[in-house]
Tab-separated table of N, CA, C and O in Angstrom:
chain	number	residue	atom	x	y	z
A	1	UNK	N	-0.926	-36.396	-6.781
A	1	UNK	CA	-1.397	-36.857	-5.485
A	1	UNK	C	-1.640	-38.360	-5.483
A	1	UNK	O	-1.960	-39.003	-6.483
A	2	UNK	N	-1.455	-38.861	-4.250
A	2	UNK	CA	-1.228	-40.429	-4.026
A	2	UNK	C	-2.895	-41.043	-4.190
A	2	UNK	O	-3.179	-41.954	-4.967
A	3	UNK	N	-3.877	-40.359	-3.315
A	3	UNK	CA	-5.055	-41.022	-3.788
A	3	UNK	C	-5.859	-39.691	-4.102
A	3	UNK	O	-5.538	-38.503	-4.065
A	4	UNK	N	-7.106	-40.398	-4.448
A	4	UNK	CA	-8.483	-40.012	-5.033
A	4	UNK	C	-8.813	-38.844	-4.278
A	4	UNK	O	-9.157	-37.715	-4.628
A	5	UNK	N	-8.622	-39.400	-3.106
A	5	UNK	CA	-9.686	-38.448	-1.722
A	5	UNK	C	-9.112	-37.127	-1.669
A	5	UNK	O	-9.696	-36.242	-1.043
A	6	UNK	N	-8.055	-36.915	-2.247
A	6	UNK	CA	-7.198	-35.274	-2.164
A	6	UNK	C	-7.502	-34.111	-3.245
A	6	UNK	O	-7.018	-32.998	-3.445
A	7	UNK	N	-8.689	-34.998	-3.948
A	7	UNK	CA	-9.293	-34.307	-4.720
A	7	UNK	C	-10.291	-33.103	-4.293
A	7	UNK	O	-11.255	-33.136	-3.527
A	8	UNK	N	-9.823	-32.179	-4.935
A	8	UNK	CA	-10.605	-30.726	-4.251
A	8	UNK	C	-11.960	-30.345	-5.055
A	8	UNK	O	-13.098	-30.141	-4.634
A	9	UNK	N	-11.387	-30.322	-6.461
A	9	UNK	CA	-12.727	-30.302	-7.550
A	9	UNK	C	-12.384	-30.292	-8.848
A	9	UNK	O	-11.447	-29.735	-9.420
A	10	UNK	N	-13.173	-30.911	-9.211
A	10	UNK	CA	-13.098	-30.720	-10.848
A	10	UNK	C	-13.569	-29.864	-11.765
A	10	UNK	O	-14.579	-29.530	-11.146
A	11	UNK	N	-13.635	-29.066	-13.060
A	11	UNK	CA	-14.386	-28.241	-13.541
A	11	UNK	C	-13.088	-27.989	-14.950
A	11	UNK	O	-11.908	-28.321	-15.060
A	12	UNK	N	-14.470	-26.926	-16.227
A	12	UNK	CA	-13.807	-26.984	-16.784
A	12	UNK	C	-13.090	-25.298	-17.033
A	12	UNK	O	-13.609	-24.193	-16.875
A	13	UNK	N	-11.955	-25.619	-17.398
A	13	UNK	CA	-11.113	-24.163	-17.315
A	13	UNK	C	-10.680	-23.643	-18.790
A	13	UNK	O	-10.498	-24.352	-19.780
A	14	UNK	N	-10.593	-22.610	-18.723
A	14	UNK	CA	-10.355	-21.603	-20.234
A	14	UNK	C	-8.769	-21.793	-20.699
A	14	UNK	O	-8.277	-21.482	-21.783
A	15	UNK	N	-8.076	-22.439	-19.470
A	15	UNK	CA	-6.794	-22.578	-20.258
A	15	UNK	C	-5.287	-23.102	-18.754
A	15	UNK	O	-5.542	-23.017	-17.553
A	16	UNK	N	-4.471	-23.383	-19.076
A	16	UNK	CA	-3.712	-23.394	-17.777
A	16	UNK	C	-3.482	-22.605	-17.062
A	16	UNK	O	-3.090	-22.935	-15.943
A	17	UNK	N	-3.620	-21.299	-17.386
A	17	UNK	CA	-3.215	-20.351	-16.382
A	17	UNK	C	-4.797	-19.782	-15.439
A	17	UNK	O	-4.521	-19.171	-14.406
A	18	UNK	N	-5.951	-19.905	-15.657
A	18	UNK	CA	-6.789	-20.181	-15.357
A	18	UNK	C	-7.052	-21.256	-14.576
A	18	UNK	O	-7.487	-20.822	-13.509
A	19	UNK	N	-7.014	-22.289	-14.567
A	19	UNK	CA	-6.747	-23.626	-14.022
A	19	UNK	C	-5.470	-23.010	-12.549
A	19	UNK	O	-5.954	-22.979	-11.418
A	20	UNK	N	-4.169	-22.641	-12.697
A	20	UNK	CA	-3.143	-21.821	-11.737
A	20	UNK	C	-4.044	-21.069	-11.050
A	20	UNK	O	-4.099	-21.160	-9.824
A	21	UNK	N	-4.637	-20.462	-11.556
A	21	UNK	CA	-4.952	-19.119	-10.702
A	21	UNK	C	-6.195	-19.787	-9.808
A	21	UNK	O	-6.244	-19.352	-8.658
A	22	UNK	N	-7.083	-20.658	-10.119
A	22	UNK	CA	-7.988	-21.048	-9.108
A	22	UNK	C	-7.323	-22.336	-8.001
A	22	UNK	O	-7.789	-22.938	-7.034
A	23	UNK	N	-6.386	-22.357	-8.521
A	23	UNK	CA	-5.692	-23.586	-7.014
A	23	UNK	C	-4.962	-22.268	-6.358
A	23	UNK	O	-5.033	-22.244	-5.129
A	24	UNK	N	-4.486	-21.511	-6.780
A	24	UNK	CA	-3.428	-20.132	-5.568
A	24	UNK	C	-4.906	-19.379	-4.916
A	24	UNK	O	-4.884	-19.136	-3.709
A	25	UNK	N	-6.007	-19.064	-5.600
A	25	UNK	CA	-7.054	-18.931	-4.662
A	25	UNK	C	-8.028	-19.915	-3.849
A	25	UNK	O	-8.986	-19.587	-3.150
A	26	UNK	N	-7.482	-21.364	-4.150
A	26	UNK	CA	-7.921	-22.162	-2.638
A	26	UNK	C	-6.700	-22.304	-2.020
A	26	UNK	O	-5.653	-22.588	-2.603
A	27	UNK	N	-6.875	-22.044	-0.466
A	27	UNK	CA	-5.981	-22.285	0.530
A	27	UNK	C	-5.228	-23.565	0.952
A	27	UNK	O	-4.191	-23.740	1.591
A	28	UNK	N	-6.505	-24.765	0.114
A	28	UNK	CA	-6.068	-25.864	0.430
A	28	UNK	C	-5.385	-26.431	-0.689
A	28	UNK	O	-4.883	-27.551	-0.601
A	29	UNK	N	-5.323	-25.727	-1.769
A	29	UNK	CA	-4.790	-26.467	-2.987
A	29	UNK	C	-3.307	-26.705	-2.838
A	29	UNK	O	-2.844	-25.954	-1.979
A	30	UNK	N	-2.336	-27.560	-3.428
A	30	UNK	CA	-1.057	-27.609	-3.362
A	30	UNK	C	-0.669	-27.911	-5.044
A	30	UNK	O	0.099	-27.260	-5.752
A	31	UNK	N	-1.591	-29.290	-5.454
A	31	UNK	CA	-1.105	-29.296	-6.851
A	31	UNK	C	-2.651	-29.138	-7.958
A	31	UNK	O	-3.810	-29.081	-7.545
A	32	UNK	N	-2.273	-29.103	-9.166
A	32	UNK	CA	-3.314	-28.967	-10.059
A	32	UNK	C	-2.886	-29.437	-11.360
A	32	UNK	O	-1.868	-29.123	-11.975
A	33	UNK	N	-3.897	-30.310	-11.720
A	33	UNK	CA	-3.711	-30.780	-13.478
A	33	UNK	C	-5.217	-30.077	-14.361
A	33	UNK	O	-6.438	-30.105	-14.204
A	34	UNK	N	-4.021	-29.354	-15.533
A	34	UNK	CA	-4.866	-29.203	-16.647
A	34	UNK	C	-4.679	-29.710	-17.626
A	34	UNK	O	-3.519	-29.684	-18.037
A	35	UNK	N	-5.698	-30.383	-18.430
A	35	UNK	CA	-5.817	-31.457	-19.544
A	35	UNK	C	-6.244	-30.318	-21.161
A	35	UNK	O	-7.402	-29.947	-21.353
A	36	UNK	N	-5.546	-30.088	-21.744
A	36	UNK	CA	-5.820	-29.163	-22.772
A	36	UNK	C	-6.707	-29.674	-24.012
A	36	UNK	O	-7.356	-29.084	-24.876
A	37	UNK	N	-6.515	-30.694	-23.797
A	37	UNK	CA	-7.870	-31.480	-24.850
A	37	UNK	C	-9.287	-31.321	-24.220
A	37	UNK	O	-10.364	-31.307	-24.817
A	38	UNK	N	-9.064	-31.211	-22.966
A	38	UNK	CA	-10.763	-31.429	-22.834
A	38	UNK	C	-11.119	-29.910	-21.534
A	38	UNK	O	-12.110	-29.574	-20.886
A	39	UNK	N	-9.907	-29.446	-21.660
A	39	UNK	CA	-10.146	-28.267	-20.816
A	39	UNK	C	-10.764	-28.327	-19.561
A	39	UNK	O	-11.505	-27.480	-19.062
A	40	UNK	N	-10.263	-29.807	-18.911
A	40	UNK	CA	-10.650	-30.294	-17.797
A	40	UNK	C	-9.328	-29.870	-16.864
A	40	UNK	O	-8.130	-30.022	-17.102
A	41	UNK	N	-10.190	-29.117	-15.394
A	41	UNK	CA	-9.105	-28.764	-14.468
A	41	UNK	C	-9.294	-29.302	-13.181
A	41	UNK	O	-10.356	-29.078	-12.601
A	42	UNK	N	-8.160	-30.174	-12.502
A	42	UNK	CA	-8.345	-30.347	-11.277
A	42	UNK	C	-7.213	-30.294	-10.231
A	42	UNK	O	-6.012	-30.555	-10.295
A	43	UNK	N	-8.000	-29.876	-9.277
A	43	UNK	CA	-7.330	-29.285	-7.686
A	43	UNK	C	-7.272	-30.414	-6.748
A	43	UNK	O	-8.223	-31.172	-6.557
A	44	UNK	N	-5.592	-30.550	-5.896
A	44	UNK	CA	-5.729	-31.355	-5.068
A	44	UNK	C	-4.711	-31.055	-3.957
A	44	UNK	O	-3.640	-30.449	-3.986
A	45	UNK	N	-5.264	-31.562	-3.137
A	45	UNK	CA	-4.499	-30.659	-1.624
A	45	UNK	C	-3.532	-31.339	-1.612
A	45	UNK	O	-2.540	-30.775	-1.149
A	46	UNK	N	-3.342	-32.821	-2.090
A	46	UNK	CA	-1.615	-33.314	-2.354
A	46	UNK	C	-0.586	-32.908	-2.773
A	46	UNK	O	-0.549	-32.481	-3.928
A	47	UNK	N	0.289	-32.913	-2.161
A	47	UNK	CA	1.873	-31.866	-2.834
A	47	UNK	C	2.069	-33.301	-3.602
A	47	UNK	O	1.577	-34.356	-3.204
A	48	UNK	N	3.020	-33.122	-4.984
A	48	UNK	CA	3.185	-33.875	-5.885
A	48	UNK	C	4.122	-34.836	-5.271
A	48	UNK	O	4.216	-35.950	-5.787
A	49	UNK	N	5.119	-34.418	-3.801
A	49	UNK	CA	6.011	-35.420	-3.336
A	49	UNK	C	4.869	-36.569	-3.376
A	49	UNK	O	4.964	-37.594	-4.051
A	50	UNK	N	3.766	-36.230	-2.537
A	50	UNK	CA	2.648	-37.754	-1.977
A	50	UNK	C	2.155	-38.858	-3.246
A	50	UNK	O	1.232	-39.672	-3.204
A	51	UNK	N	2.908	-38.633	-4.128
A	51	UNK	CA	2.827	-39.599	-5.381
A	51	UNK	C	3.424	-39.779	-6.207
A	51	UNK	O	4.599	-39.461	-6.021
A	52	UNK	N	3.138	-40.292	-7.418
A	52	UNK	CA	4.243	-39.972	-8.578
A	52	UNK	C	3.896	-39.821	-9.554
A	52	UNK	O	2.971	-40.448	-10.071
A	53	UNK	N	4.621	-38.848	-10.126
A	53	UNK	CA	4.223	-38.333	-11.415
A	53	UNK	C	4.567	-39.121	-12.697
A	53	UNK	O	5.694	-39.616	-12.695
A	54	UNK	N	3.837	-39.320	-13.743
A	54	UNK	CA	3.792	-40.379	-14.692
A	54	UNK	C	3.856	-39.355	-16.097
A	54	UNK	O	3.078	-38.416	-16.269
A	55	UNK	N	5.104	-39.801	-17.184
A	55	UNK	CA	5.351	-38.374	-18.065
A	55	UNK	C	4.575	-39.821	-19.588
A	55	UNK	O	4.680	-41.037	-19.744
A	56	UNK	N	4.138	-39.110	-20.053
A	56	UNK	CA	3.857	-39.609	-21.397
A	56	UNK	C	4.190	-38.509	-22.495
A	56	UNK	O	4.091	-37.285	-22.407
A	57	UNK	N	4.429	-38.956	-23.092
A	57	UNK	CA	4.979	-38.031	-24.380
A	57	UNK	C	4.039	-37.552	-25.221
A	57	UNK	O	4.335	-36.614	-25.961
A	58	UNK	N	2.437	-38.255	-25.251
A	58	UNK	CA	1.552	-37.984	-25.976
A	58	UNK	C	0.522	-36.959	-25.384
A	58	UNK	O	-0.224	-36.200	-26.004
A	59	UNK	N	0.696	-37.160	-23.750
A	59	UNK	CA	-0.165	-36.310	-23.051
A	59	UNK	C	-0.371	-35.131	-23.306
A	59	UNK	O	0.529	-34.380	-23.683
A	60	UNK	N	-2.215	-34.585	-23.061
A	60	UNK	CA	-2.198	-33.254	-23.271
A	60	UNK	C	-2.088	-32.657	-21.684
A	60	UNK	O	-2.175	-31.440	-21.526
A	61	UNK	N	-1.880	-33.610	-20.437
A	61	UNK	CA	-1.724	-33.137	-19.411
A	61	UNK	C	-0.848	-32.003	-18.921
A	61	UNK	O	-0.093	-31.879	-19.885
A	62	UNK	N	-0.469	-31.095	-18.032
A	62	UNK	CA	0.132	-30.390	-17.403
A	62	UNK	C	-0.012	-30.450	-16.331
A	62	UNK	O	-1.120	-30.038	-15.987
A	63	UNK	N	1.004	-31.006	-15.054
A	63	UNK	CA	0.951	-30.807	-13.744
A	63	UNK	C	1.489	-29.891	-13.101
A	63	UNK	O	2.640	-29.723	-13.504
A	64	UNK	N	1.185	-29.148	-12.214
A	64	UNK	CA	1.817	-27.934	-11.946
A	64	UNK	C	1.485	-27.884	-9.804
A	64	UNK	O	0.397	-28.253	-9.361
A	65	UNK	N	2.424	-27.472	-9.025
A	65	UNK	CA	2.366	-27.305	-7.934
A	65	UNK	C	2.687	-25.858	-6.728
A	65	UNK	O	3.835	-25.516	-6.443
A	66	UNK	N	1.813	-25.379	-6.327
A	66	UNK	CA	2.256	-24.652	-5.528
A	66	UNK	C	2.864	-24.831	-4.245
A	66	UNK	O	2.473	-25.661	-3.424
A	67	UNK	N	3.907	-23.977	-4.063
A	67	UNK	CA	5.137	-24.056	-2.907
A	67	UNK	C	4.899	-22.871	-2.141
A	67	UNK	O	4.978	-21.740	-2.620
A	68	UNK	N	4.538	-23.187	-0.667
A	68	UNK	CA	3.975	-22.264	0.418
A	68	UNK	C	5.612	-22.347	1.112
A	68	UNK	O	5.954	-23.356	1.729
A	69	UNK	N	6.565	-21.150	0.923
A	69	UNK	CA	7.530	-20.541	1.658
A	69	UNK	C	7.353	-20.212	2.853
A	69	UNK	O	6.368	-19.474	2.823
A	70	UNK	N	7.856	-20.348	4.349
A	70	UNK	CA	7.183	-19.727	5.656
A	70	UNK	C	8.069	-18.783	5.404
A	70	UNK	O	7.507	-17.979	6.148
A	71	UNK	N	8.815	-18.284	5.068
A	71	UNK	CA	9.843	-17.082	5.525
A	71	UNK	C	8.954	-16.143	4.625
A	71	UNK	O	9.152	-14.930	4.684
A	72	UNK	N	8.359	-16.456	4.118
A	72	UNK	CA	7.545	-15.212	3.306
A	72	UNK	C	6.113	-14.806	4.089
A	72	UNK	O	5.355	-13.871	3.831
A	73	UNK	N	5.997	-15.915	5.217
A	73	UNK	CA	4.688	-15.097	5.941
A	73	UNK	C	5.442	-15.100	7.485
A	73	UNK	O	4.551	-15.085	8.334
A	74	UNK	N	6.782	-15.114	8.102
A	74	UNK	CA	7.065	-14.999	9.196
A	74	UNK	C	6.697	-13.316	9.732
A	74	UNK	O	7.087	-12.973	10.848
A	75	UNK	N	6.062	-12.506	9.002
A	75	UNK	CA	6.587	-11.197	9.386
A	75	UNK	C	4.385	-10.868	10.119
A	75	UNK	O	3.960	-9.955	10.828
A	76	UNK	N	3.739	-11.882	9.591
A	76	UNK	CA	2.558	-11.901	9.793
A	76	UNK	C	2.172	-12.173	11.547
A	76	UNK	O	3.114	-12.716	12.125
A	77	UNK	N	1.211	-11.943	12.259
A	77	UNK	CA	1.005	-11.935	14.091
A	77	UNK	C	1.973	-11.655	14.311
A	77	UNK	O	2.319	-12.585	15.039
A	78	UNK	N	2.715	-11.071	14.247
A	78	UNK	CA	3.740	-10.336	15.063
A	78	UNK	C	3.698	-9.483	15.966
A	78	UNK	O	3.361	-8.358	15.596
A	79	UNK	N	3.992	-9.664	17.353
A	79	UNK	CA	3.071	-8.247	17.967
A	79	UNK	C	4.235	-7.503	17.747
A	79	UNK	O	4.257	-6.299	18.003
């Protein structure tokens, strides 16, 4: 995410897939980084297009993003 303010929350998580599973249960989440050294996880309503992603080779980072499909909720209010 491009700035600061798209920050949803910080906290610490048991592992990456833990870290996944609490951004697919906020509505507003789009992307999420987990840091495996310090088991620090954070949520941000920025899709990863709104910035850029920076690769280091030493990082214990993982960025990861969820992708909201509409054809997978078109079948929802439907009368």
């Amino acid at each position: 995410p491009a700035h600061p303010i798209e920050l949803l929350g910080s906290f610490t998580a048991e592992s990456f897939l833990h870290c996944a599973t609490e951004c697919t249960t906020n509505p507003q989440c789009r992307t999420f980084v987990f840091d495996s050294s310090t088991d620090q996880c954070n949520l941000y309503e920025g899709e990863t297009s709104t910035g850029t992603l920076m690769t280091n080779a030493s990082s214990t980072s993982q960025v990861a993003s969820i992708e909201y499909i509409p054809e997978l909720y078109r079948c929802y209010n439907q009368s």
